[in-house]
Coordinates of C-alpha atoms in Angstrom, one line a residue:
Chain A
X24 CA -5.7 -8.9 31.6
X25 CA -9.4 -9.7 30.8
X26 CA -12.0 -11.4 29.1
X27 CA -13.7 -8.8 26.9
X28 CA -17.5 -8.7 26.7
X29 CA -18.6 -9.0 23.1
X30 CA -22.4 -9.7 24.0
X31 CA -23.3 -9.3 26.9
X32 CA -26.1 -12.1 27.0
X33 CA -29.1 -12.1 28.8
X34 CA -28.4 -11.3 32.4
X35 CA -24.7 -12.5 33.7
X36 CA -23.9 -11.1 36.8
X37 CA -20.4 -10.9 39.1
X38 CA -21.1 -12.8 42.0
X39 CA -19.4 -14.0 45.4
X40 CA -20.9 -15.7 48.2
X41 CA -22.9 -12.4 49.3
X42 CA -23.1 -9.4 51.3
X43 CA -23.1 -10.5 54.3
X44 CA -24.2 -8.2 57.9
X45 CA -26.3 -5.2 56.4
X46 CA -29.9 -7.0 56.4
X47 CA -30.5 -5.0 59.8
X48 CA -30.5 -1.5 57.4
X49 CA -32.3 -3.4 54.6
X50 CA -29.8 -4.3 52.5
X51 CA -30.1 -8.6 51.3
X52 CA -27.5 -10.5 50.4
X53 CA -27.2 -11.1 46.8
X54 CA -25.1 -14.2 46.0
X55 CA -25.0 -17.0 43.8
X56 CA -28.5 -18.4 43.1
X57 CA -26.6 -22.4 42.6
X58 CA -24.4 -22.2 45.8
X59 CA -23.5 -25.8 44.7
X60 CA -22.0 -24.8 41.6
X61 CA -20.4 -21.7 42.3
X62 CA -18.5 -23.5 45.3
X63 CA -17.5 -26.0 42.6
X64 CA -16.3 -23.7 40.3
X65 CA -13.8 -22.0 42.6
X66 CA -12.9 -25.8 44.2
X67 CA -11.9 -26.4 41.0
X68 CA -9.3 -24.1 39.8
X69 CA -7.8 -24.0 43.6
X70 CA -9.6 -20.8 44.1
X71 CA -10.7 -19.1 47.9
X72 CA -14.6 -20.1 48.8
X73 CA -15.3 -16.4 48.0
X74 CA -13.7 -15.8 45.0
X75 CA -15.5 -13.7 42.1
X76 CA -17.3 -15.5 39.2
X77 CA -20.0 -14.7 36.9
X78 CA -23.5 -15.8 36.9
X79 CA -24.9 -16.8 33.6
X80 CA -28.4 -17.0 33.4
X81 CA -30.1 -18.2 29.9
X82 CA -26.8 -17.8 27.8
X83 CA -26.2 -15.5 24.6
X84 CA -22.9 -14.7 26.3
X85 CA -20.0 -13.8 24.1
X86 CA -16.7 -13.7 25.8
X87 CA -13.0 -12.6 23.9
X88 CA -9.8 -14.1 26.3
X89 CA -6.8 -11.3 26.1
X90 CA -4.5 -13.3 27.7
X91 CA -3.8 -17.0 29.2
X92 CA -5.6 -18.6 32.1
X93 CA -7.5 -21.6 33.3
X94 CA -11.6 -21.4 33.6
X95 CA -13.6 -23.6 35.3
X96 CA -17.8 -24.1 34.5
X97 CA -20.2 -25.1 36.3
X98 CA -23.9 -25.4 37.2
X99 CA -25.9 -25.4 33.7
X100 CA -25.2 -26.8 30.5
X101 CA -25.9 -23.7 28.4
X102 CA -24.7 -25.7 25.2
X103 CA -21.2 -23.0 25.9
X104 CA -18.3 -23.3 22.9
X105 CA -14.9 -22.6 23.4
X106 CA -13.6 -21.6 19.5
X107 CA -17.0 -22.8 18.1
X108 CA -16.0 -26.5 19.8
X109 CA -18.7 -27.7 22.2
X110 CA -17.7 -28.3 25.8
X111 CA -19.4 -29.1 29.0
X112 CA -19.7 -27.7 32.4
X113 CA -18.7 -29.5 35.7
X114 CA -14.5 -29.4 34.8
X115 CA -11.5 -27.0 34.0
X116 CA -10.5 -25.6 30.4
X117 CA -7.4 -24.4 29.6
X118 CA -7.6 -20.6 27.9
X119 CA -5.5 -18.7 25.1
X120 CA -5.0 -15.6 24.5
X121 CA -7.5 -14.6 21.4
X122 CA -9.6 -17.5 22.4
X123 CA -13.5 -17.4 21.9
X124 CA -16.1 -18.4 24.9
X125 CA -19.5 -18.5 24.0
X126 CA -22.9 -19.8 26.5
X127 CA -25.5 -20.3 24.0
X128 CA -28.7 -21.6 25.1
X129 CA -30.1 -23.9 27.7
X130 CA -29.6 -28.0 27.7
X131 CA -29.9 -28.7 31.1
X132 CA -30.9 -26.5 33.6
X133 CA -30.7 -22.3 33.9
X134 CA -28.0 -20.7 35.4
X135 CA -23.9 -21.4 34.5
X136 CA -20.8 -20.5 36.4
X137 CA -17.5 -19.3 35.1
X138 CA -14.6 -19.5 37.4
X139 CA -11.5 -18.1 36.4
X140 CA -8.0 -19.2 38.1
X141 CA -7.8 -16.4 41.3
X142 CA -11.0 -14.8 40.6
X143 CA -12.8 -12.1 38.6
X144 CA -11.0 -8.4 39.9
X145 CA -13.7 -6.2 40.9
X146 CA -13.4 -3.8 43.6
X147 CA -16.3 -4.9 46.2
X148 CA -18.7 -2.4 47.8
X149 CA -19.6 -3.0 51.7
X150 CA -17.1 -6.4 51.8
X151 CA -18.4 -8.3 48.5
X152 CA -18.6 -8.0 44.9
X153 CA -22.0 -9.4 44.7
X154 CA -24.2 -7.8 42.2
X155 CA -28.0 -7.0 43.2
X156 CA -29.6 -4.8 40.7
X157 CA -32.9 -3.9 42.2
X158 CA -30.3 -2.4 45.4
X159 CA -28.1 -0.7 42.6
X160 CA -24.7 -2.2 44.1
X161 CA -22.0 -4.5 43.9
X162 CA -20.8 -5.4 39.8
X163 CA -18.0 -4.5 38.1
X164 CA -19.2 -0.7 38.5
X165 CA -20.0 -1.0 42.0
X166 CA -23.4 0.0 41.0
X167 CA -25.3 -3.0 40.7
X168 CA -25.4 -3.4 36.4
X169 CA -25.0 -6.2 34.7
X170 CA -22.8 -6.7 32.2
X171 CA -22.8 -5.0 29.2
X172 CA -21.1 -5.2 25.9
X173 CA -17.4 -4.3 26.2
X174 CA -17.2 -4.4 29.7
X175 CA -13.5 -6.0 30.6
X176 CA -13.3 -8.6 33.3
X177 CA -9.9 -8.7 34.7
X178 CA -8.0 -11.3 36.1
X179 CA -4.8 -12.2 36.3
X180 CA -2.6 -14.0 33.4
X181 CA -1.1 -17.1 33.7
X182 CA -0.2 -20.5 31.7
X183 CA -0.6 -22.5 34.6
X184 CA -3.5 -24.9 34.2
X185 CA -5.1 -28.3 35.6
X186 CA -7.4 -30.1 33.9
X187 CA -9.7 -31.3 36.3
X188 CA -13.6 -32.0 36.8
X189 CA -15.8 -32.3 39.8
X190 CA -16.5 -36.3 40.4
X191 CA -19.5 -37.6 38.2
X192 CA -21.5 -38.7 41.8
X193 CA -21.3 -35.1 43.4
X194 CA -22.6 -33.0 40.4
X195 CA -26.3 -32.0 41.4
X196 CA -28.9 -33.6 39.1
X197 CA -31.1 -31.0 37.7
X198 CA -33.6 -33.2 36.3
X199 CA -34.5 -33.6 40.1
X200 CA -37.7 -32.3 41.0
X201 CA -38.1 -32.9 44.7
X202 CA -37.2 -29.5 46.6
X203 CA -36.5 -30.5 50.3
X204 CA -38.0 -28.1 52.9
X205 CA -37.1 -27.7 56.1
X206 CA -40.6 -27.8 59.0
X207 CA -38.8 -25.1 61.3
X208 CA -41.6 -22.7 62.1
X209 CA -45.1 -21.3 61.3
X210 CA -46.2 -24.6 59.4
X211 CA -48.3 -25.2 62.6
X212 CA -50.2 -22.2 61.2
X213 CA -51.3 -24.6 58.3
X214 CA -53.8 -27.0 59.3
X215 CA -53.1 -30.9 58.2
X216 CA -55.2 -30.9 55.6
X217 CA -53.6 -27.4 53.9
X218 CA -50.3 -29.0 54.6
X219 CA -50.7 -32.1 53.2
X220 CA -52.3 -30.8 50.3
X221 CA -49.0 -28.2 49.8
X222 CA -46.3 -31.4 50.2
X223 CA -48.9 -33.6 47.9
X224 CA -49.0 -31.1 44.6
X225 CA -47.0 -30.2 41.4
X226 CA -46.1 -26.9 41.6
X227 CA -45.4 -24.8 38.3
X228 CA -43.0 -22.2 38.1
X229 CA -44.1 -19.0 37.1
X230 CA -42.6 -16.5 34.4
X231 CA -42.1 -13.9 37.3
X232 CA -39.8 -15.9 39.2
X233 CA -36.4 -13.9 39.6
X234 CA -33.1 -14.1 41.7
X235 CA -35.5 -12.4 44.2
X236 CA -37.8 -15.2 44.7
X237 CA -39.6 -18.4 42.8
X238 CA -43.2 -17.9 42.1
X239 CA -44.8 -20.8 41.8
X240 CA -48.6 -21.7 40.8
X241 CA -50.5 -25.0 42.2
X242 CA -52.5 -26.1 44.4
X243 CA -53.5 -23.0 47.2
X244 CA -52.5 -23.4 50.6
X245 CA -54.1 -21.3 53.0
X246 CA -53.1 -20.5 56.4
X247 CA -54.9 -20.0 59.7
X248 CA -53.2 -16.5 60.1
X249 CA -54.5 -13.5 59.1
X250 CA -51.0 -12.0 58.8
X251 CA -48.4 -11.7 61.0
X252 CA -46.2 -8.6 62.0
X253 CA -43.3 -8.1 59.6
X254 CA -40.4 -10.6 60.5
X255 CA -37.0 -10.9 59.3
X256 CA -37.2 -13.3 56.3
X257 CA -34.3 -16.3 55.7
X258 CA -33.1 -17.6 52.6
X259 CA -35.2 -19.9 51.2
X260 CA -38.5 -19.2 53.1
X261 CA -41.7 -20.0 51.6
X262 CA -44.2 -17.2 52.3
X263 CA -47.7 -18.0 51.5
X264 CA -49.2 -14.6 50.5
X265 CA -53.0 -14.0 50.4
X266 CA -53.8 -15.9 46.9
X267 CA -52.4 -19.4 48.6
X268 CA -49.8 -19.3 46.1
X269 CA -46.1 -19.9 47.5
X270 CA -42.9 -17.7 46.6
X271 CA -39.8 -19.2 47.6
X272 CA -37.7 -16.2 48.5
X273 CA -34.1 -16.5 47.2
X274 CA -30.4 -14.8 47.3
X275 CA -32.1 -11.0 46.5
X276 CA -34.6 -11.2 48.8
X277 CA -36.3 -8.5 50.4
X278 CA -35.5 -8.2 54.4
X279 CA -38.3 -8.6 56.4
X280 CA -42.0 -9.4 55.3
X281 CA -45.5 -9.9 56.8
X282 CA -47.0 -13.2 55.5
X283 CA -47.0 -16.9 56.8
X284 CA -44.4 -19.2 55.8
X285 CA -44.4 -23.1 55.6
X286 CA -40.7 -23.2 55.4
X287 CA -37.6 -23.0 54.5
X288 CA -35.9 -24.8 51.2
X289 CA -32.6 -25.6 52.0
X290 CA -29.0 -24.1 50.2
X291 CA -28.9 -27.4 48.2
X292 CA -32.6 -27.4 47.5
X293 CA -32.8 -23.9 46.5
X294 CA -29.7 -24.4 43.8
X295 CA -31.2 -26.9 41.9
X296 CA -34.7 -24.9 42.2
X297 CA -32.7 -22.1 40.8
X298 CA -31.8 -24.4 37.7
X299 CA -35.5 -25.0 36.9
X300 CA -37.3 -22.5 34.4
X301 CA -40.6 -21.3 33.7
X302 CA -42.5 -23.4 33.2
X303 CA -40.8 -26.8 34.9
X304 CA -42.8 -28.8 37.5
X305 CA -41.2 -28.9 40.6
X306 CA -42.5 -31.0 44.4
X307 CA -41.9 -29.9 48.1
X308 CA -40.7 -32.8 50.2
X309 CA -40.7 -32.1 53.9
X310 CA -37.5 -32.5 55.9
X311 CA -36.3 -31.6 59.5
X312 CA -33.7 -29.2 60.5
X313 CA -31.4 -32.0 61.4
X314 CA -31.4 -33.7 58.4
X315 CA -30.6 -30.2 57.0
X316 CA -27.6 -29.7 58.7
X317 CA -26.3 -33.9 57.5
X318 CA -27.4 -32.4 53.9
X319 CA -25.4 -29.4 54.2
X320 CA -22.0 -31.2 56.1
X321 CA -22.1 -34.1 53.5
X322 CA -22.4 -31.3 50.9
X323 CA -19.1 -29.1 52.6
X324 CA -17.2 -32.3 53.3
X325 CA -17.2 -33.5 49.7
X326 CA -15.7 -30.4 48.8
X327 CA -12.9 -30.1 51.6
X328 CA -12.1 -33.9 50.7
X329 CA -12.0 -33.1 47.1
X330 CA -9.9 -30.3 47.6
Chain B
X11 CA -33.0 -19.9 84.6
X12 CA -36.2 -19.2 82.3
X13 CA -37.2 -15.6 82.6
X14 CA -40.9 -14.3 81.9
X15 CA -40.2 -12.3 79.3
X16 CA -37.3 -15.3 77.6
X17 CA -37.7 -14.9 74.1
X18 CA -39.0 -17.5 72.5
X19 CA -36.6 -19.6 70.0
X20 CA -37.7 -21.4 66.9
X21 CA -35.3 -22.9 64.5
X22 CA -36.2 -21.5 61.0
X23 CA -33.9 -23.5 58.8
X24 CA -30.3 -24.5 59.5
X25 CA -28.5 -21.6 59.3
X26 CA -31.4 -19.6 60.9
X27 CA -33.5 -18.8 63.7
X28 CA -36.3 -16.4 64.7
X29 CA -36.6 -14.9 68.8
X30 CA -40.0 -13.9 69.1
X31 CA -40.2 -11.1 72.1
X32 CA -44.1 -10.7 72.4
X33 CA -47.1 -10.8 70.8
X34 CA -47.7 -7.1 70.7
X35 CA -45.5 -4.4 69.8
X36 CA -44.5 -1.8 72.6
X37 CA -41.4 0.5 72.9
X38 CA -40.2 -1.5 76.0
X39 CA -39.9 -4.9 73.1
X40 CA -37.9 -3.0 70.5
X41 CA -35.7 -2.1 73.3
X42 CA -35.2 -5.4 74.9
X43 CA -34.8 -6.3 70.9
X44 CA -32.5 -3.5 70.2
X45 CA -30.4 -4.9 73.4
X46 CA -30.2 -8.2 72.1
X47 CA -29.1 -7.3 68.6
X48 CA -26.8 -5.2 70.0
X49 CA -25.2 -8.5 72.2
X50 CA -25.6 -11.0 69.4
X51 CA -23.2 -8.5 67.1
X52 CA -20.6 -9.0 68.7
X53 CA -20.1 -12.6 68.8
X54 CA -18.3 -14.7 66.3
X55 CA -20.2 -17.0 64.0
X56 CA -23.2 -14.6 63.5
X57 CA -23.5 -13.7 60.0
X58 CA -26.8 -11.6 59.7
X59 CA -29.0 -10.0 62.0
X60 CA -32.5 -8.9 61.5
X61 CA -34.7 -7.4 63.6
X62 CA -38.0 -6.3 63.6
X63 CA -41.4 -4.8 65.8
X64 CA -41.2 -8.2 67.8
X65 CA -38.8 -10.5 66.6
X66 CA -35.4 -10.8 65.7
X67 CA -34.0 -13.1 63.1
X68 CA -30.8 -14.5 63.9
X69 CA -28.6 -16.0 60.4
X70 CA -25.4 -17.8 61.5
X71 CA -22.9 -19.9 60.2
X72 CA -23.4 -23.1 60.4
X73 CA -19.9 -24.2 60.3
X74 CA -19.5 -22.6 63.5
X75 CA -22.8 -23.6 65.2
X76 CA -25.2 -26.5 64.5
X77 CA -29.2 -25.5 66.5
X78 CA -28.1 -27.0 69.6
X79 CA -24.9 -24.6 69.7
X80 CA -26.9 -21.8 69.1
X81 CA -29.7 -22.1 71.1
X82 CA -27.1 -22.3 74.1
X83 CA -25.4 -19.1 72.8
X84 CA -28.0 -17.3 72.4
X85 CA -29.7 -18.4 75.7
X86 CA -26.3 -17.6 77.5
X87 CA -26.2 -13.7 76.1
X88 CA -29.9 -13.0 76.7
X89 CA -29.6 -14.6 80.5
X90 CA -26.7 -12.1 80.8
X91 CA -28.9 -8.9 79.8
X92 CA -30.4 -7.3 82.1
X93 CA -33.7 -5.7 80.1
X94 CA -34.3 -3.3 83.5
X95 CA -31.3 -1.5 82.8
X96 CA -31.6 -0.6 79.1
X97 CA -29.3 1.6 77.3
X98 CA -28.8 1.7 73.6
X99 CA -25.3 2.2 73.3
X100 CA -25.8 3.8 69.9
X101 CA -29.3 5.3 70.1
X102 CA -29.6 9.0 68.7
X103 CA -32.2 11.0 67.8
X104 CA -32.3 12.1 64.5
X105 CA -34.1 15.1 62.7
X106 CA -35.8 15.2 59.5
X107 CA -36.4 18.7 57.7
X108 CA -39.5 18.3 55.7
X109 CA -41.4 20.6 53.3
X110 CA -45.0 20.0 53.2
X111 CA -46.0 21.7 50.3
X112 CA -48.5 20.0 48.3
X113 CA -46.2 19.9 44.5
X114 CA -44.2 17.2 46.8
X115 CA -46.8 15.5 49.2
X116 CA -49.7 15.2 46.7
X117 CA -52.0 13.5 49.2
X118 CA -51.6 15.9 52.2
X119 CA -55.0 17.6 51.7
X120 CA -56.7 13.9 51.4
X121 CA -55.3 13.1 54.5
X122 CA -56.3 16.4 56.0
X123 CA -59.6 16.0 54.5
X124 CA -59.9 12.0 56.0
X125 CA -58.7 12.9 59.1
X126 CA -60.7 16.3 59.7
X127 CA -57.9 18.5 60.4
X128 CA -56.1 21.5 58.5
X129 CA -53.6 20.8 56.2
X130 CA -51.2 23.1 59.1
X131 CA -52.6 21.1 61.5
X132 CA -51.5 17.5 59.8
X133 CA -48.2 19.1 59.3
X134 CA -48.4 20.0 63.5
X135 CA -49.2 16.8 64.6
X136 CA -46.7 14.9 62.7
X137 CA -44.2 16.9 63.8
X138 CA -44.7 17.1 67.4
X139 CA -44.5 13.6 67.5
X140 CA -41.2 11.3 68.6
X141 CA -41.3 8.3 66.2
X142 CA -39.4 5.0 67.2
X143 CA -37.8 3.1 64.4
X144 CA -39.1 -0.4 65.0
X145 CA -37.7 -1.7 61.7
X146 CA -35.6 -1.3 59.3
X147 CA -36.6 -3.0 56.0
X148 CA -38.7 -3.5 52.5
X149 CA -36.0 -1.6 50.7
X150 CA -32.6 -0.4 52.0
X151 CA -33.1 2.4 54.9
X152 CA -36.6 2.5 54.8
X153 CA -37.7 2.9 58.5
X154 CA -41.4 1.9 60.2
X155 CA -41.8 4.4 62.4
X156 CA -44.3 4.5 65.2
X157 CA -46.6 5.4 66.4
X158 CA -48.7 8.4 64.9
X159 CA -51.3 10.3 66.8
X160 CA -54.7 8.7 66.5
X161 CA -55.5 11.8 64.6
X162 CA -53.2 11.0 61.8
X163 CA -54.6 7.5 61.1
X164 CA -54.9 7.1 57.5
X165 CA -55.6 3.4 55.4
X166 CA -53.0 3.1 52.3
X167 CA -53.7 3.9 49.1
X168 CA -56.3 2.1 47.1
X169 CA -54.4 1.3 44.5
X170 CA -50.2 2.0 45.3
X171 CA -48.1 4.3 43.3
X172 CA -45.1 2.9 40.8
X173 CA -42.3 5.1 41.6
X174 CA -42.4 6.9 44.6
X175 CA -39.9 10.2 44.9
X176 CA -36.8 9.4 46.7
X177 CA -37.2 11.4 50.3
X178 CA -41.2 11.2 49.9
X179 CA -42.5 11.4 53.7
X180 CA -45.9 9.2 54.2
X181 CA -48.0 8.0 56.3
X182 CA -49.9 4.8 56.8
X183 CA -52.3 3.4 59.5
X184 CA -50.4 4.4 62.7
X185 CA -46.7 4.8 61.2
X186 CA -44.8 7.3 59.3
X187 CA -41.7 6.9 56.9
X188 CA -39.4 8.2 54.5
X189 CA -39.0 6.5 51.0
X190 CA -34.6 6.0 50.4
X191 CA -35.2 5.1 46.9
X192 CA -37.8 5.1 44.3
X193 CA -40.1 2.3 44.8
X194 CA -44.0 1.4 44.0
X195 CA -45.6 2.4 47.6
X196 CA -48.8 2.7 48.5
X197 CA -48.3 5.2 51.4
X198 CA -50.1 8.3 51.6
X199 CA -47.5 11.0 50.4
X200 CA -47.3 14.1 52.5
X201 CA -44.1 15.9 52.0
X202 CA -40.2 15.2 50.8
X203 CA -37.1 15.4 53.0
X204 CA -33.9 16.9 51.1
X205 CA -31.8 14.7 53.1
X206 CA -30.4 11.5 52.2
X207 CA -31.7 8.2 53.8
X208 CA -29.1 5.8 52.1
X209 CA -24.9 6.3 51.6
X210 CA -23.2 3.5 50.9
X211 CA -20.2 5.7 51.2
X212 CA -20.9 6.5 55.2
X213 CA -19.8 4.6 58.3
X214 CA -23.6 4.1 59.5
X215 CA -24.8 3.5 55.7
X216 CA -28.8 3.8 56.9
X217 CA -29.3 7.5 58.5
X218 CA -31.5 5.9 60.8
X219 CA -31.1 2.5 62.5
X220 CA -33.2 0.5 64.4
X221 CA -34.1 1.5 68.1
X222 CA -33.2 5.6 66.8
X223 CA -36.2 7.9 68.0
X224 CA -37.1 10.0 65.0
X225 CA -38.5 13.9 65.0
X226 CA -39.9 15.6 61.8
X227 CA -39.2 19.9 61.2
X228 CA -41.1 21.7 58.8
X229 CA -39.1 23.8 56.4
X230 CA -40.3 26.4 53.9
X231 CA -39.6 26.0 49.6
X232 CA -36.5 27.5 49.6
X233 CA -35.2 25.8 52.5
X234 CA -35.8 22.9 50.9
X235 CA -33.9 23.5 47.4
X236 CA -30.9 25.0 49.5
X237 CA -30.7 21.6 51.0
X238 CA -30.8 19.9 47.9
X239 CA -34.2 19.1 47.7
X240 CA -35.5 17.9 44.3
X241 CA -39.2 19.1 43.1
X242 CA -39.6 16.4 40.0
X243 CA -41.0 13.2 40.0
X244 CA -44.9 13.8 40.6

């Protein structure tokens, strides 16, 4: 059984955690862009870590249930209707057969998640269903598309539903717009001054920002390096390219890459970066790798508790 | 324990870290590196590795390792290597067929003409070269490989091409590579391979990996379509 695509919205997108072990031959990871939310989503409906959901960025999604099951949203309030009713993300919805789900636009924040009781069915490429367009893989075809109108997303039927939704203190706050970096390497390279001056500015986010990386335009930061010899990139990293105008490189991320980097935003910091929009003002607030690693445990304990 | 030629380890975030080998790149680093990457593989709770001319990023999970666990892991395999006795378990050499004519390498005769040679004798030198593959990256497959002959040193392209034929053979400063997809690239096109770079369907997925030595053969036109080669997309 499976919900049928009626429009196809602006860019949704199957996703899993990623595509893990192939960045050595090029190939990034792909993955949710809100890691919170997307572990949310399958936390509630009882679902593994990994399981399949789709990634709704923007809204104008249209989606026809052919048989019984139980969803879960999360991540953005994209003003979604199920049969023309309003409802809200962050909890579990019972689904019937001939029922109507619809994401709209934008209320709060960018990107929605839509979990469905056992996962999205989707035959995975190279160990994950994860869809990266630029790479042409992973997606319901295998081949990296998103979806398109009349695609069928199968999962399977059932009546069996729990209404549930994630505690009101554990849902990320959007609104937020302090990103926490970690200071792990290379931000000696920036002198005191250029440092400061980078942790001390707004930052705007640019129109070409992408599940490949934030652009973001500001204050310049400059650093003593002329360049450095192509390096493996992490998630998150914060390359300083030649203008002095940071990208914060995300889940589609190319491999490896030549410039400086200040840092690294963390997993929780980049999901609520990837809420913001064009145009949205967002802060860097230095952190250190330890306090990183408390962020991220607090973060997975909450959900093994809750679970 | 500390060896000269230790690695040094910098935490990147935490559920990354970057060895840097040496300053400089050299065959004997990308070995060493290749060694390592190689070690590192095999052990549980390493979820990505990435290396490059002179580093290798290491991604793990951080359920399984917070930075003082890894540091010790990683210290541990390297102390265990012995970089002397290098052998890349999985090192091959691979051969690229490549036809040089100038409908599918449109800037061969500017790089003749830039680097003072014949257009036979570019196509000479680049093929009685054995390249190293110090990196695998940018785009799926696509490998740096080093070094060219000082002869063949060319600067990119002014201003970079949009789409880029997949198989496109190019060179830039003092490496050579083979485009996997089509990509904007500023690399000066010289010929097309009619192999493919990229199968998501084979057991290797990349025909050439990291450490591989690398070897260019000429082939004639026909050659080239009977191996599949394409002739659009100039």
């Amino acid at each position: 059984m499976a919900f049928k695509v009626i429009k196809p919205g602006l860019l949704a997108l199957i996703q899993d955690l990623g595509r893990h072990g192939h960045q050595s031959i090029g190939l990034t990871t792909g993955g949710p862009m809100d890691e919170v939310a997307f572990r949310w989503g399958n936390a509630l409906l009882d679902n593994h870590d990994n399981s399949p959901q789709i990634e709704i960025t923007f809204g104008m999604l249209t989606l026809e249930a052919q048989a019984d099951t139980s969803v879960a949203i999360t991540g953005a309030d994209l003003g979604a209707t199920l049969n023309d009713r309003s409802i809200t993300p962050w909890q579990t919805y019972a689904i019937k057969k001939g029922d109507i789900l619809a994401f709209h636009q934008p209320v709060w924040g960018l990107r929605a998640y839509l979990a469905v009781k056992g996962g999205f069915l989707c035959e995975p490429t190279l160990g994950s269903v994860a869809t990266v367009m630029r790479e042409k893989i992973g997606g319901l075809t295998g081949k990296g598309d998103k979806l398109q109108k009349g695609d069928r997303l199968i999962y399977q039927a059932g009546t069996e539903h729990q209404q549930r939704s994630v505690p009101r203190l554990a849902i990320p706050d959007y609104s937020q717009t302090e990103i926490p970096v970690i200071l792990g390497y290379q931000y000696q390279s920036f002198s005191v001054l250029e440092r400061a001056n980078f942790f001390s500015s707004d930052y705007k986010v640019s129109s070409n920002s992408d599940r490949m990386g934030y652009r973001l335009e500001g204050q310049e930061v400059h650093s003593n390096l002329k360049g450095i010899i192509s390096e493996g990139i992490a998630y998150g990293a914060i390359q300083i390219p030649k203008d002095g105008q940071p990208i914060v490189l995300l889940q589609d991320r190319q491999t490896i890459g030549g410039y400086p980097k200040m840092g690294c935003v963390t997993r929780v910091g980049g999901s609520i970066l990837a809420q913001q929009k064009p145009g949205d003002i967002i802060q860097f607030t230095p952190i250190t790798v330890d306090q990183a690693e408390q962020e991220r445990h607090l973060q997975m304990a909450r959900l093994a508790q809750w679970r | 324990m500390s060896r000269d030629d230790f690695p040094s380890i910098d935490m990147v975030s935490n559920q990354a870290c970057l060895l840097t080998f040496s300053q400089v790149i050299s065959e004997a680093t990308s070995n060493y590196i290749a060694q390592v990457t190689q070690e590192l593989v095999t052990l549980a709770g390493i979820v990505d590795l990435v290396p490059s001319y002179t580093t290798l990023l290491v991604v793990f999970d951080d359920d399984h390792y917070d930075r003082f666990a890894i540091f010790k892991t990683i210290r541990q395999t390297i102390e265990a290597i012995d970089p002397t006795k290098f052998s890349l378990k999985d090192q091959r050499e691979v051969v690229i067929p490549v036809y040089y004519g100038k409908e599918v390498g449109p800037d061969i005769e500017d790089v003749a003409k830039h680097c003072n040679l014949s257009v036979d004798e570019v196509i000479k030198r680049h093929c009685e070269t054995t390249y190293r593959a110090y990196a695998i990256g940018f785009t799926p497959g696509f490998a740096f490989l080093g070094n060219t002959p000082d002869e063949l040193h060319v600067p990119r392209k002014t201003t970079p091409r949009l789409k880029v034929p997949i198989g496109s053979v190019a060179l830039a400063e003092n490496q050579t590579a083979v485009y996997p997809s089509i990509t904007p690239g500023g690399w000066q096109i010289i010929g097309r391979t009619p192999v493919n770079l990229i199968d998501w369907g084979s057991k290797n997925l990349a025909l050439i990996a990291m450490g591989d030595s690398v070897r260019f053969e000429p082939i004639s036109r026909d050659e080239f379509l009977v191996q599949g080669g394409q002739l659009d997309g100039f």
